[in-house]
Amino acid sequence: MKAKNSTSRKDPIVYLQGGPGGATLFMAYFFRDHSFRLDRDIVLMDQRGTGASAAICTNFGEEMLAIIAQDLSPAEEYNLLLEKVANCKKEVKKKQVDVSGYNSRENAADFEDLRKQLGYKQWNLFGGSYGSRLGLTLMRDFPQSIRSSILFGVFPPEIDLYRNFIGNFKASLFRTFDACANDLDCNKKYPDLKTQFAEAIEQLQNAPIHFKNNGEDFALNAQDALLVMHQLLYSKTSIAQVPSYIDAIRTKNKTTLQRILQPSLANFGLINAAMYMSVNAYEELPFNGDLAFKEDLNRTIEIPLAPAFFSSDAKTLEQWHPFRADSIENAAVVSNIPTLVANGDFDPVTPSSNAALVAQSLSHSYLVTFAWESHNLFSSCFFEICSTFLDTPDQQPDFSCVSSKPSIPWD
């Protein structure tokens, strides 16, 4: 997407999507009139195995939602997921797809080839979530091609996804409970959320709630409820719905449950399962997996069971492919490329400690934490800081807008 100022000579921005497995080209609608594009080209590419880049098993997300909609035990859910994985493997074989190449190193090399093809000497990286890991891989493998990097919702190679997954979820959830307790109106409407949460999950463990979701039968059981709650914690806007969601479970308010459930589960259709499984099997299983996940679950007693899908995620990956990374894919990236590292304190999957850890090995980095934001950092303050950094990456950006304390708009 060419800069609107055709005379601008500023280096372009390449957007690195999260996931792994998220499509990218639909972000053209977001960047079309974004301030970034006033004087910088914006480069978007569907990563290998996603979107328009030879995506396979594209119906996997819908199939997974159909599994979640049933009232299944974690073991029953796992067995059905294995059937879907087996079907996807058949498609891989039929189409002769080399899923060993679905990894961050090859993904980064694709972007380097793209940079050369487009004729850019250097560009600025802009990557969040898995896109931050991809960005760090680019910084490691092709440092000469990068002018600066903006990494947010940081998921670096040295962090083991499954080792603290449940603990990170609990920390974000309980931070939300505390925020509600410290808000006069929220606390009055939803007192003692921690107790209400425990009661709601126990209630669902005894009997799921049946209702229609998008016109289809849906049985909301305990692990489904935790999955939706995990997704709600991704942004400040949806965090505002957590108290009303817990209350709706306790009171069996199906209208509220329908309203909250639909957008919360929509993201599953946006992630390509083959790419997701390939990257995580290659880059996570050599260093952590199902055992680490279960140990984390057992020590996090406030969360009685794992969210649906994630309860068997690492175990499912073991059946996907046999390819495993060597130690470089679990090592911190050391770089002096100017880098803005940002995270939100409510983040349930890439906590602020990730960003702080990454900043230690990036000698020319600026670390900023948004106290009232989560995994999805796209706010006016965030983009204001990013714009300042992009213009002068060798100088400390002005972080003054972060000090404002916008309240969560509780539902």
Tab-separated table of C-alpha atoms in Angstrom, residues 34 38 75 89 91 113 122-123 136 144 317 329 338 345 377 407:
chain	number	residue	atom	x	y	z
A	34	HIS	CA	-4.056	4.900	9.034
A	38	LEU	CA	0.584	9.180	5.285
A	75	ALA	CA	-10.762	-36.693	26.705
A	89	LYS	CA	-2.710	-34.706	7.398
A	91	GLU	CA	-4.877	-33.143	2.761
A	113	ASP	CA	12.806	-12.351	-0.258
A	122	GLN	CA	15.515	-1.436	4.673
A	123	TRP	CA	12.147	-1.480	6.364
A	136	LEU	CA	12.772	-11.176	16.411
A	144	GLN	CA	21.039	-5.536	7.830
A	317	LEU	CA	0.760	-31.244	18.369
A	329	GLU	CA	14.748	-21.383	18.401
A	338	PRO	CA	16.363	0.267	17.603
A	345	ASP	CA	-0.510	-5.446	32.007
A	377	LEU	CA	-2.731	-2.723	22.182
A	407	SER	CA	-11.097	3.248	33.283
